[in-house]
Coordinates of C-alpha atoms and ligand atoms in Angstrom, one line a residue:
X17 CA 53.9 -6.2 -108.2
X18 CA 56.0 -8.3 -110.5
X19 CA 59.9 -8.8 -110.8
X20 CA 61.8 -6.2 -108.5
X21 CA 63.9 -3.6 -111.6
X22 CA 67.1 -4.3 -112.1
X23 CA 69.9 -1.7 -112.4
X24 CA 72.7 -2.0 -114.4
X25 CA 75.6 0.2 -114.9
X26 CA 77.3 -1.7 -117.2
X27 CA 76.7 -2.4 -120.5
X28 CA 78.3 -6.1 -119.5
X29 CA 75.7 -6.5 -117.5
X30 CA 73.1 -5.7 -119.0
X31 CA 73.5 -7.4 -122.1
X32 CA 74.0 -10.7 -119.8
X33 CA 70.9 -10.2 -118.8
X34 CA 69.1 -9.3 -121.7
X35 CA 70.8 -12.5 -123.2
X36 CA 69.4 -14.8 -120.4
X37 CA 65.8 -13.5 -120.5
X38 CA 65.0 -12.4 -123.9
X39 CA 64.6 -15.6 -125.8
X40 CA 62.0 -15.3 -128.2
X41 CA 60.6 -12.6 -126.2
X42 CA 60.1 -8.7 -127.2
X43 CA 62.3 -6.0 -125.6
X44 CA 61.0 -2.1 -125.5
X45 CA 63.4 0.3 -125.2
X46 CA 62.8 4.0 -123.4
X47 CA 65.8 5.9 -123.2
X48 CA 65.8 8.4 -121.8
X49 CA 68.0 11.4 -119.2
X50 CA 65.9 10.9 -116.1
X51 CA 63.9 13.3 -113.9
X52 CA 60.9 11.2 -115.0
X53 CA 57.4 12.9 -115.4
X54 CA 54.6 12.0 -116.9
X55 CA 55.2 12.2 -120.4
X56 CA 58.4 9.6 -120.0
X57 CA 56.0 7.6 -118.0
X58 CA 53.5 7.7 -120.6
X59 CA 56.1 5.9 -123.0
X60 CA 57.4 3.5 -120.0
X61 CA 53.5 2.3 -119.9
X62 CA 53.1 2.2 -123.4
X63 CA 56.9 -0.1 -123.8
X64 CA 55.5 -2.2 -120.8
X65 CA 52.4 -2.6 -122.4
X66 CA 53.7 -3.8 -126.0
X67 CA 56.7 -6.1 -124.8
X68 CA 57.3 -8.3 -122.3
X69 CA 60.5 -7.0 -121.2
X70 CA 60.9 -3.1 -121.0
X71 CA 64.0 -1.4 -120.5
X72 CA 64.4 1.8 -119.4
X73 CA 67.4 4.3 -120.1
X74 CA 68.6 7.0 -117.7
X75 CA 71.6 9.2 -119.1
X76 CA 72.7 12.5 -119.2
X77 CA 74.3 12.7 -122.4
X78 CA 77.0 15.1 -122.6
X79 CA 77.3 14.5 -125.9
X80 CA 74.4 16.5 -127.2
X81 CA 75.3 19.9 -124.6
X82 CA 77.1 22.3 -125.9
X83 CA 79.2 24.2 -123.7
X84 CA 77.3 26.8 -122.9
X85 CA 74.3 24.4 -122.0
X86 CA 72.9 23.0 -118.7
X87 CA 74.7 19.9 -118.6
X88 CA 76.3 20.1 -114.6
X89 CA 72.2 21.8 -113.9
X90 CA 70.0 18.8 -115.6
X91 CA 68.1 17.6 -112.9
X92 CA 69.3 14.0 -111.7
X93 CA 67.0 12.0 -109.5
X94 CA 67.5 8.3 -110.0
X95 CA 65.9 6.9 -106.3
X96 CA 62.5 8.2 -107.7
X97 CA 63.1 7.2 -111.3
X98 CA 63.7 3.7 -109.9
X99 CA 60.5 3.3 -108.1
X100 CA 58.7 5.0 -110.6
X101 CA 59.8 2.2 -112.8
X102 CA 59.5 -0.6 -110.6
X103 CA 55.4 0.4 -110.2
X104 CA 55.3 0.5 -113.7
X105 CA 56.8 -2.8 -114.4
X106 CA 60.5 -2.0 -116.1
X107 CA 62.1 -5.3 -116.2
X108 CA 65.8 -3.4 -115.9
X109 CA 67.4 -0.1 -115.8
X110 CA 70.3 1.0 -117.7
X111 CA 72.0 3.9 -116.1
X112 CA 75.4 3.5 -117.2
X113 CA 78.5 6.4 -116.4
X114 CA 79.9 8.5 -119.4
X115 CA 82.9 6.8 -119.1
X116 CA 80.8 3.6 -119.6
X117 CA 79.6 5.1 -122.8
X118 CA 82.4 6.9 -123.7
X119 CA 85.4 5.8 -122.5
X120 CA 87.7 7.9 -120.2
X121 CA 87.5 10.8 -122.5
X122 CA 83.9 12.4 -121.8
X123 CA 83.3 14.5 -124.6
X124 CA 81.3 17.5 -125.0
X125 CA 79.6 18.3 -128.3
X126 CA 82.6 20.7 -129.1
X127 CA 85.3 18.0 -128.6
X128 CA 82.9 15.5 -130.0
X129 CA 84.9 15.2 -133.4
X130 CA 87.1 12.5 -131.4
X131 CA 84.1 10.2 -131.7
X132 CA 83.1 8.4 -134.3
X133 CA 79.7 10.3 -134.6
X134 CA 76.3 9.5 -136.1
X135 CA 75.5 12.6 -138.9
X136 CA 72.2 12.9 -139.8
X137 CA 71.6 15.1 -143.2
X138 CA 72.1 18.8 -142.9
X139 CA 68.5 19.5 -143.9
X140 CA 67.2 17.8 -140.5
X141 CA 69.7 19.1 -137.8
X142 CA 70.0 22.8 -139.1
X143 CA 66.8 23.8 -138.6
X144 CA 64.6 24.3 -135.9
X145 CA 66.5 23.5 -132.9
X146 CA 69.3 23.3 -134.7
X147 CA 70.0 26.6 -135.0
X148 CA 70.9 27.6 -131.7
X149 CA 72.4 24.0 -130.7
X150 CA 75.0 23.1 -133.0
X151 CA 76.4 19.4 -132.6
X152 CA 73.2 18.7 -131.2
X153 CA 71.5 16.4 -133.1
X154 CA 74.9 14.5 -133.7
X155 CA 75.0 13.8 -129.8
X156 CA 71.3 12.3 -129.8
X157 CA 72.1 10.3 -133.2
X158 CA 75.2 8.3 -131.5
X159 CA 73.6 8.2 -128.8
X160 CA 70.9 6.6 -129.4
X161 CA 72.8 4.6 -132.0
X162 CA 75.1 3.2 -129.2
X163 CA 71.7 2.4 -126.8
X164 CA 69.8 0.7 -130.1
X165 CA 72.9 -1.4 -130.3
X166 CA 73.4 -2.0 -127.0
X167 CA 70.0 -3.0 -126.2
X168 CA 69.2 -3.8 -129.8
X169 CA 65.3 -3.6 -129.0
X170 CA 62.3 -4.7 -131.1
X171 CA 61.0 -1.2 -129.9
X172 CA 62.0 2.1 -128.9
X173 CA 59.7 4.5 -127.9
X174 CA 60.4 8.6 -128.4
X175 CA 57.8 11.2 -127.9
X176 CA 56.7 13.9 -130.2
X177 CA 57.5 16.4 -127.7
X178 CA 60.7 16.2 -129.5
X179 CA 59.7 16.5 -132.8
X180 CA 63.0 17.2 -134.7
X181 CA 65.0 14.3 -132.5
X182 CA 61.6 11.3 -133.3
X183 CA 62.1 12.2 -137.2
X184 CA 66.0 12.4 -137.5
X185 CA 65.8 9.0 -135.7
X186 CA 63.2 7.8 -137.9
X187 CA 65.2 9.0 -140.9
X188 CA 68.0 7.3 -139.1
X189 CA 66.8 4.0 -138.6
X190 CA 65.6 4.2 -142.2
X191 CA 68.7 5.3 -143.6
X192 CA 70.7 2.9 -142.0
X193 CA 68.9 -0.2 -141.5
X194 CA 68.7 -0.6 -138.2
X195 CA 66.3 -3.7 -137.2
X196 CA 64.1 -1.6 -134.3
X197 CA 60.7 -0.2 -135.1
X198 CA 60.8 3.5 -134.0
X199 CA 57.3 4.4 -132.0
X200 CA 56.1 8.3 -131.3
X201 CA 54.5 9.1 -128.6
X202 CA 51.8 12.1 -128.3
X203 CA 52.9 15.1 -126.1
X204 CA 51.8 14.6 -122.6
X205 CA 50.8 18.1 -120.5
X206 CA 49.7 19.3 -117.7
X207 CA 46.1 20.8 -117.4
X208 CA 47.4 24.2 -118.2
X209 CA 48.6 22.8 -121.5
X210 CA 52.3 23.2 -120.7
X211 CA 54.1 20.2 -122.2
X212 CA 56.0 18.0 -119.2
X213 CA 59.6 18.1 -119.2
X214 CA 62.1 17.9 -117.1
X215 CA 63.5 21.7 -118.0
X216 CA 60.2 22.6 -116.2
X217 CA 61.9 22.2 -112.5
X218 CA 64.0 25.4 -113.4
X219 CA 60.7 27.5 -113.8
X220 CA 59.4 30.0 -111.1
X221 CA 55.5 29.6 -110.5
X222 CA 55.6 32.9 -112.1
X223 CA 57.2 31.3 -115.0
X224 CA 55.5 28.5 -114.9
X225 CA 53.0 30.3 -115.3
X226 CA 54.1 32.7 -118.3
X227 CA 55.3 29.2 -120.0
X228 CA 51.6 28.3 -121.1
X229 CA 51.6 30.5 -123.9
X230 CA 54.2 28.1 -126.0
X231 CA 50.7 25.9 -126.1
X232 CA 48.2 28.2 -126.4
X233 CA 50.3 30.2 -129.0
X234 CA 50.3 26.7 -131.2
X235 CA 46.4 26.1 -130.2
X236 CA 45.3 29.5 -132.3
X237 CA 47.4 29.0 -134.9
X238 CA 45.4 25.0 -135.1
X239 CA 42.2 26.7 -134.2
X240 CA 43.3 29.4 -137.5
X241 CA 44.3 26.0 -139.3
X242 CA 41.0 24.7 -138.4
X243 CA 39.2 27.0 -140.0
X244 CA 40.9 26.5 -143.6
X245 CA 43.9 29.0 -142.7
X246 CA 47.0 26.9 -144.7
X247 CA 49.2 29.8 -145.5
X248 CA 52.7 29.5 -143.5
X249 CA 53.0 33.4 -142.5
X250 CA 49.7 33.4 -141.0
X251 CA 50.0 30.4 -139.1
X252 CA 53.2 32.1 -137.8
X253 CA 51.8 35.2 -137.3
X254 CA 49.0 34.0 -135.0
X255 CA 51.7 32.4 -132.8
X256 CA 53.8 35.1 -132.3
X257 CA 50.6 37.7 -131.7
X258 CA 50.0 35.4 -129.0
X259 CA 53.4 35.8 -127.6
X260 CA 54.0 39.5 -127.7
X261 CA 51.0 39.3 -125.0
X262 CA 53.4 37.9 -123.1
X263 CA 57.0 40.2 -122.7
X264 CA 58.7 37.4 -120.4
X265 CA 59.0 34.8 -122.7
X266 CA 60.7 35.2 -125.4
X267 CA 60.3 33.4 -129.0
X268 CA 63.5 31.9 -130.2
X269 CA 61.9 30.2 -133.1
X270 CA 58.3 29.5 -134.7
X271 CA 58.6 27.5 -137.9
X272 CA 56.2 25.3 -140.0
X273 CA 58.4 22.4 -141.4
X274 CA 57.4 19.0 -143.1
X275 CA 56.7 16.7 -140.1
X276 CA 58.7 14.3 -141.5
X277 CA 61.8 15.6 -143.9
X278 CA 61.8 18.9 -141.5
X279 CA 62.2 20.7 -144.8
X280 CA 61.0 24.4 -144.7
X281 CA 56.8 24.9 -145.9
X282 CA 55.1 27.9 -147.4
X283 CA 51.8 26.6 -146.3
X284 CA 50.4 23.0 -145.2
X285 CA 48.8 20.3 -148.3
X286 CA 48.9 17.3 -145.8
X287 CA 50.6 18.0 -142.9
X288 CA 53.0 20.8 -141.4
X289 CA 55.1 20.6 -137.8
X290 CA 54.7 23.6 -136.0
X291 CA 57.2 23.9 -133.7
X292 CA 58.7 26.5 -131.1
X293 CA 61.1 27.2 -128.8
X294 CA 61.0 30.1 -126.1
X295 CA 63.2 31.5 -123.2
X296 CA 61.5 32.1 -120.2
X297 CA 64.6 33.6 -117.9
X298 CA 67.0 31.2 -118.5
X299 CA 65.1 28.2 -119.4
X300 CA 64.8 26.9 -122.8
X301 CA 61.4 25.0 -123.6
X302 CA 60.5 23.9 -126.7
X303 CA 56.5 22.7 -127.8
X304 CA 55.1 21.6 -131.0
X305 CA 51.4 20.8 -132.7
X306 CA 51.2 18.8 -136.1
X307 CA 48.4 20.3 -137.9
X308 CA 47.0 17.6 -140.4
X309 CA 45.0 18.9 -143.5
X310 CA 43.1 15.4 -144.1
X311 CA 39.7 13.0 -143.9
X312 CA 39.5 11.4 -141.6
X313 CA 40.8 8.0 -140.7
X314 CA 38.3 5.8 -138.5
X315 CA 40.3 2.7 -136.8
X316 CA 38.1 0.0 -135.5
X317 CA 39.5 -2.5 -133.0
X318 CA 38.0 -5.5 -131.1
X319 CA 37.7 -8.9 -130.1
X320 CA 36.8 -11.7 -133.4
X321 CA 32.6 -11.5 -133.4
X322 CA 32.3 -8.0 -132.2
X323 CA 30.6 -7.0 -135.9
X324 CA 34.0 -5.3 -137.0
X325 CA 34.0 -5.7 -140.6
X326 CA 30.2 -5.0 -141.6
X327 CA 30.2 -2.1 -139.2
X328 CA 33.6 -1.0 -140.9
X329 CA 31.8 -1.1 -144.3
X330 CA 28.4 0.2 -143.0
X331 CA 30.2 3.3 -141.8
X332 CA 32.7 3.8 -144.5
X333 CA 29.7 4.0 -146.6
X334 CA 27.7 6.5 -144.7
X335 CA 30.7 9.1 -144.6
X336 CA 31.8 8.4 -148.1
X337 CA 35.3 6.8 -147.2
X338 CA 37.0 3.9 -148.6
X339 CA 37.0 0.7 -146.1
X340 CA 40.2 -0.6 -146.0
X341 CA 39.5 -4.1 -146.1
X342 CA 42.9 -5.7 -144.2
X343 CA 41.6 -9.1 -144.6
X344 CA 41.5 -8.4 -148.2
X345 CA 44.8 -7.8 -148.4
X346 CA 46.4 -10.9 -146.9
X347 CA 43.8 -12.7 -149.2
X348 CA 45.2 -11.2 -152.2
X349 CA 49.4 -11.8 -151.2
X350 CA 47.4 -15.2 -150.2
X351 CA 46.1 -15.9 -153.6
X352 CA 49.5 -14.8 -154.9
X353 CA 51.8 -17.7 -152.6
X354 CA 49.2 -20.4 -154.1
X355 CA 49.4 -19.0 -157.6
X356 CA 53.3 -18.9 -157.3
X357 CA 53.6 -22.6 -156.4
X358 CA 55.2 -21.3 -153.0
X359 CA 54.8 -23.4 -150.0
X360 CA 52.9 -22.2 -147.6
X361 CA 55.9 -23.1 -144.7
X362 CA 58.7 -20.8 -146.7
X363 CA 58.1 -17.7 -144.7
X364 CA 61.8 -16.5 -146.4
X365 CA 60.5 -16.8 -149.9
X366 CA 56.9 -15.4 -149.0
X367 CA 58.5 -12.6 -147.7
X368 CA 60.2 -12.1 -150.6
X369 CA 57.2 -12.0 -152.8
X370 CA 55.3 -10.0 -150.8
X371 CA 57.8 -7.2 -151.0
X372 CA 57.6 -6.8 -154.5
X373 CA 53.5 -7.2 -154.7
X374 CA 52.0 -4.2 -155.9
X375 CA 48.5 -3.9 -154.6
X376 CA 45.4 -1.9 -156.0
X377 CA 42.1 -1.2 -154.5
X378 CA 39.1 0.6 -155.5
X379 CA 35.3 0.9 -155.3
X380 CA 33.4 -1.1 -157.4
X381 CA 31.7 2.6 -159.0
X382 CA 27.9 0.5 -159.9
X383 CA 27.5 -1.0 -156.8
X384 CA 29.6 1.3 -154.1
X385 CA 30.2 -1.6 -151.9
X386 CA 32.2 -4.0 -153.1
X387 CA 35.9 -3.3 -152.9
X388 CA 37.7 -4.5 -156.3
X389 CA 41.4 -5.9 -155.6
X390 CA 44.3 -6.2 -158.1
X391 CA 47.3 -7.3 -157.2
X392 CA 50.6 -7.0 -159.8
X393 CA 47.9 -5.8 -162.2
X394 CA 45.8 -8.6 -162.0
X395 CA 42.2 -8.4 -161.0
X396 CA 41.4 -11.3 -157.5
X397 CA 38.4 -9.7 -156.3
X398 CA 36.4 -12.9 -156.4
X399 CA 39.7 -15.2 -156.7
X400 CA 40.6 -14.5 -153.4
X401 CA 37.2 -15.7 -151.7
X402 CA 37.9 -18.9 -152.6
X403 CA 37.9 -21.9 -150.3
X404 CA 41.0 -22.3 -151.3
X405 CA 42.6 -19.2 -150.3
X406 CA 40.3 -18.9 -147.0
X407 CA 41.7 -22.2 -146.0
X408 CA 45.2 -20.3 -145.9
X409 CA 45.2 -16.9 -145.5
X410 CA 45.6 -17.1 -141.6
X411 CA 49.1 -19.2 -141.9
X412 CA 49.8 -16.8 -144.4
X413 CA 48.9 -13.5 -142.1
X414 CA 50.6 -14.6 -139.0
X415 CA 54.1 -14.6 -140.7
X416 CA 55.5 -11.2 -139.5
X417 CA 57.3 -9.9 -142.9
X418 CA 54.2 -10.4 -144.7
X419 CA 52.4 -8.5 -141.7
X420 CA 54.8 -5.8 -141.5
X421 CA 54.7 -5.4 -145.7
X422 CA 51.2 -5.3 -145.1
X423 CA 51.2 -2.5 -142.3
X424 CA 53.3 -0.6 -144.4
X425 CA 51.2 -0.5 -146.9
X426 CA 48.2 0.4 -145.3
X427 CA 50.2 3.6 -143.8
X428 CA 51.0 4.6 -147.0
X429 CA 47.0 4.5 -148.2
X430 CA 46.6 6.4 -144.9
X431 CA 48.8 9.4 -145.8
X432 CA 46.1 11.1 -146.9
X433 CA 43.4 10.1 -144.8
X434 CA 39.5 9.0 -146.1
X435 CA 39.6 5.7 -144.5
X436 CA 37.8 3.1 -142.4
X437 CA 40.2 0.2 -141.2
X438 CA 39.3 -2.4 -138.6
X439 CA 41.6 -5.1 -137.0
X440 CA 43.3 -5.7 -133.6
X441 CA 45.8 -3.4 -133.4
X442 CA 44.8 -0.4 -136.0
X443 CA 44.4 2.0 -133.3
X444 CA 47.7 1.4 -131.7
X445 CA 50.1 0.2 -134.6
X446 CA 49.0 1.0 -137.5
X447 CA 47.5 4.1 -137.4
X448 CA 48.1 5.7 -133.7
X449 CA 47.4 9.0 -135.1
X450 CA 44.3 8.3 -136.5
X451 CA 41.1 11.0 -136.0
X452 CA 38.5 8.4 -134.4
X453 CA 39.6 5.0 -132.4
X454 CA 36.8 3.3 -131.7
X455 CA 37.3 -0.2 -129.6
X456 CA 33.9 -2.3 -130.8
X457 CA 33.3 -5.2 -128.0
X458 CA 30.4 -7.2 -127.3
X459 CA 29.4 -9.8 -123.8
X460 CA 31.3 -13.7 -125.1
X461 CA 27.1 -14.5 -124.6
X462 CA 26.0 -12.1 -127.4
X463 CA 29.4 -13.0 -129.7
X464 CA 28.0 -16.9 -128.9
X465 CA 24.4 -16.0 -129.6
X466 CA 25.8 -14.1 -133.1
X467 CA 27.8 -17.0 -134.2
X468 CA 24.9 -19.5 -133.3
X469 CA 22.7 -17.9 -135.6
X470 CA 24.9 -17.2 -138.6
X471 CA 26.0 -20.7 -138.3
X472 CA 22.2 -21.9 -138.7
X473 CA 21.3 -19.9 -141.7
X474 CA 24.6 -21.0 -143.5
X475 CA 22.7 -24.5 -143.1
X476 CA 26.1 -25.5 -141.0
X477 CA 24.1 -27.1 -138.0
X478 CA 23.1 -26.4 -134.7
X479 CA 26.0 -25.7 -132.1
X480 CA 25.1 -25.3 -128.0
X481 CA 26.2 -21.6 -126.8
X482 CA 27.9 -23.5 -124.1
X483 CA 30.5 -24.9 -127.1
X484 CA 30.5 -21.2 -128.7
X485 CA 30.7 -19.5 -125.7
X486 CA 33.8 -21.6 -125.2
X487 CA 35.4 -21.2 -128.4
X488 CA 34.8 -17.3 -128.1
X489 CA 36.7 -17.1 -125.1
X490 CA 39.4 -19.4 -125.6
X491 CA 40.3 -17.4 -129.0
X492 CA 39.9 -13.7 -127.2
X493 CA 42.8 -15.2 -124.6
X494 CA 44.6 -16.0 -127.6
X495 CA 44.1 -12.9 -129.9
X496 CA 45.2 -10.7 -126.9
X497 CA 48.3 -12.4 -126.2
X498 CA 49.8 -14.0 -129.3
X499 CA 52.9 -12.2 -130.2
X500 CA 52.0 -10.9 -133.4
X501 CA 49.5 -8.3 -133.6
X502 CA 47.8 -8.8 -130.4
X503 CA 44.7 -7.3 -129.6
X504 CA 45.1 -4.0 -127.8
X505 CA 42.9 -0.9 -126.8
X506 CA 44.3 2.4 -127.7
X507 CA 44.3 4.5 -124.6
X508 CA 42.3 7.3 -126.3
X509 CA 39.6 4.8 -127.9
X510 CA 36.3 4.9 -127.2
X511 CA 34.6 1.5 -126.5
X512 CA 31.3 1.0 -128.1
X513 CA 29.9 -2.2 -126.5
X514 CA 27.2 -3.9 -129.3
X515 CA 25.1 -6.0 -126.6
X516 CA 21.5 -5.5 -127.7
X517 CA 22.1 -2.7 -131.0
X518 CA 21.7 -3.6 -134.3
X519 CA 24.5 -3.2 -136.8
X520 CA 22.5 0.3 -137.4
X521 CA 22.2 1.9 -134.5
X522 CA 26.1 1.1 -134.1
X523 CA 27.2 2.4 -137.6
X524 CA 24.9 5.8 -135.9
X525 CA 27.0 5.8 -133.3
X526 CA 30.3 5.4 -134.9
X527 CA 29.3 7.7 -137.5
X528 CA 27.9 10.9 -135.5
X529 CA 31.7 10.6 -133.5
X530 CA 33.5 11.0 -136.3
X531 CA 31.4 13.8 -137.3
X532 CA 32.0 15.3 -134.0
Ligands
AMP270 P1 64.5 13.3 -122.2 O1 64.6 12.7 -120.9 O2 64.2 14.7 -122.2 O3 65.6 12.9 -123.2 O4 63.2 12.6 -122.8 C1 63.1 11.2 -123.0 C2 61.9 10.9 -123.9 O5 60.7 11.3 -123.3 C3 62.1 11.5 -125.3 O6 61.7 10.6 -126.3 C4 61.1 12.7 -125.2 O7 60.5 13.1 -126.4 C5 60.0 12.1 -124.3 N1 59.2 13.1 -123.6 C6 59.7 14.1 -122.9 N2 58.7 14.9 -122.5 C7 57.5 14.4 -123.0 C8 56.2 14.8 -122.9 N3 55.7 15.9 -122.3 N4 55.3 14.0 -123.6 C9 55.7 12.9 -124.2 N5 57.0 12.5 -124.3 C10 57.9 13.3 -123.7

């Protein structure tokens, strides 16, 4: 066990720590109201995971109860939240008072006008939740306003569990420029499907019990979805069939909204948010299910030598999907910087240019395999294989606004699925959501043995596997601990391990889990 966690109570001292440890390092932020279970765990491990310093949250915001609410009730249990976070390796705790936060004038969400508030558009906070909790959604945007100041994080983490909250927060930070990326978590349950939460130590086992049919309401409607059901009413039909099975609990909402601008749909084209809320005796839960209308997106992750990018293309080929060829990309915004007479060094004015670089791809229709590039309407699909640009492209990819252009970028070719992308950190950054994670590895020996032989029939010499062997292993302790885009594992990939299969039998593989 590292570092004991430190708690703080005030924001004075936490922000003298933060000040005296964070040079140059990232900082993760969880906030959340305590009574940790395992979904808040499951974003504690994922902020530990990404940043070197995590910081966890734990704060009954009266701010976002309204009067009427369980405010006094929520459950409060900080001796076990502080453990749990010492196992997981929190680096500090903020649990501050509401006088901290607030002043001496603790508000509640009908006095809350005294404030000054955060108000996210009417279109997000009056539906859905909304409806019933009025003020809401204004509680949890100053709050967490006030923490991402506070803390001011590279990261926060927020878990789809609350659906409505993780996209007026997204819209938020958008809206307002705040400099923190925003990263959703999946729902975590229990086996019973029931979605953790905190509200769950209210419930009777009889309850408890009664409570699984807010999931397996939303599982028929996906399993309807599934099978090429995209009308709205039917998708809401199915989940309230499942509920009148069920007297006790009653359905305070079903809706199908736009996962992200939470704006009403009729039925789904991409994606739809299906999300409910339900009374079981006096406890409020709410669940939700994303159902995604899409092809598939394949993400491919692994150590340098692993056979990434011809397994990416030899699969993307089999299933008829475009490879999205990263590499390409920072070749093309590469070609671009030499082009422009930019030094390589002036990251300010690169950054610059690569946010106003419009980039094309598409498949070469003769051959099928060869990816054509344009960038600002300019054709560089053999420009940008020059020595010139290879010589360059990695100074040019490891500068973080042309990365984060870049990721952008490939999110918004994602949108609508059909892809095959490999890297280091697709699975986990650039596409979490995506259908099929697949983590490709192979021993350092076999990487070495690889490398020895392409080098030979390049005609670039004989090396010893000792020296490859070496090199491999020096650059996999690198690639997994660099700050930008390290190489990580998603927690749901599967790892394919190449030892001894041929390039073949590995795009088989690959392409027989994506057809499930
Ligand atoms: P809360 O303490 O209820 O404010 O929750 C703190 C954070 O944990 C929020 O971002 C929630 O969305 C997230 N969270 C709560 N329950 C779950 C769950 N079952 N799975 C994933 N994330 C969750």
């Amino acid at each position: 066990m590292g570092e004991p966690v430190r708690l703080f109570q005030s924001i004075a001292g936490l922000r003298c720590f933060l000040e005296r440890s964070r040079l140059g390092k990232k900082v993760g932020l969880v906030p959340t109201m305590g009574a940790l279970h395992a979904g808040h765990l499951s974003l504690i491990e994922q902020a530990c995971r990404d940043n070197e310093i995590a910081i966890a949250t734990i704060f009954v915001n009266p701010l976002q109860f309204g009067p009427t609410e369980d405010y006094q009730q929520y459950p409060r249990t900080l001796e076990q939240d502080l453990q749990l976070c010492q196992q997981l390796g929190v680096a500090a705790i903020f649990a501050p008072t509401a006088e901290e936060l607030y002043g001496n004038h603790i508000p509640s969400s009908a006095e809350g006008e005294r404030l000054t508030q955060v108000v996210p558009p009417t279109t997000m906070t009056s539906v859905l939740c909304g409806r019933s909790r009025p003020g809401h959604f204004q509680g949890v945007a100053t709050i967490v306003t006030k923490l991402l100041n506070i803390v001011q994080p590279t990261n926060a983490y927020f878990g789809q569990k609350d659906a409505q909250q993780l996209a007026i927060i997204r819209r938020l930070v958008a809206d307002l420029n705040l400099p923190v990326n925003i990263v959703g978590c999946p729902i975590v349950r229990e086996q019973s499907g029931l979605a953790y939460s905190s509200r769950n130590h209210y419930l009777t086992p009889e309850e408890k019990e009664q409570a699984t049919v807010l999931s397996r309401a939303l599982k028929q409607a996906e399993k309807i979805f599934q099978s090429g059901e995209r009308q709205g009413i039917s998708l809401l039909n199915a989940v309230k069939e499942e509920f009148a099975a069920v007297p006790e609990a009653q359905l305070e909402y079903v809706e199908l909204v736009h996962p992200k601008t939470l704006k009403p749909l009729e039925q789904v084209e991409e994606a739809g948010l299906l999300a409910i809320a339900a009374r079981l005796g006096s406890t409020r839960l709410i669940d939700n299910f994303i159902l995604r209308h899409r092809r598939p997106i394949v993400a491919i992750d692994g150590p340098a030598g692993a056979g990434k990018s011809t397994v990416a293309r030899q699969v993307a080929q089999s299933l008829g999907l475009l490879h999205l060829d990263t590499g390409a990309m920072y070749r093309a915004i590469t070609w671009l910087v030499l082009e422009s007479g930019i030094d390589i060094g002036d990251e300010c004015a690169i950054a610059e240019l690569t946010s106003q670089a419009q980039l094309q791809f598409s498949m070469d229709e003769v051959s099928e395999t060869v990816l054509r590039v344009w960038i600002n309407g300019k054709e560089v699909t053999q420009a940008i294989r020059s020595s010139q640009v290879t010589a360059n492209v990695s100074a040019i990819a490891a500068q973080a606004a042309v990365r984060q252009a870049l990721v952008r970028q490939q999110q918004r070719w994602g949108q609508t699925g059909g892809i095959v992308a490999e890297g280091r950190d697709i699975g986990t950054h650039v596409f979490p959501d995506a259908e099929v994670k697949i983590f490709l590895t192979a021993s350092v020996q076999e990487r070495a043995r690889r490398r020895q032989q392409d080098l030979k029939s390049q005609g670039q010499g004989e090396f010893s596997l000792e020296q490859l062997q070496h090199d491999i292993s020096t650059r996999d302790t690198y690639d997994s601990t660099r700050a930008l885009a390290p190489l990580q594992k998603a927690a749901d990939a599967r790892e394919v391990n190449t030892d001894g299969l041929s390039v073949d039998q590995v795009t088989q593989e690959i392409v027989s889990l994506v057809r499930g």
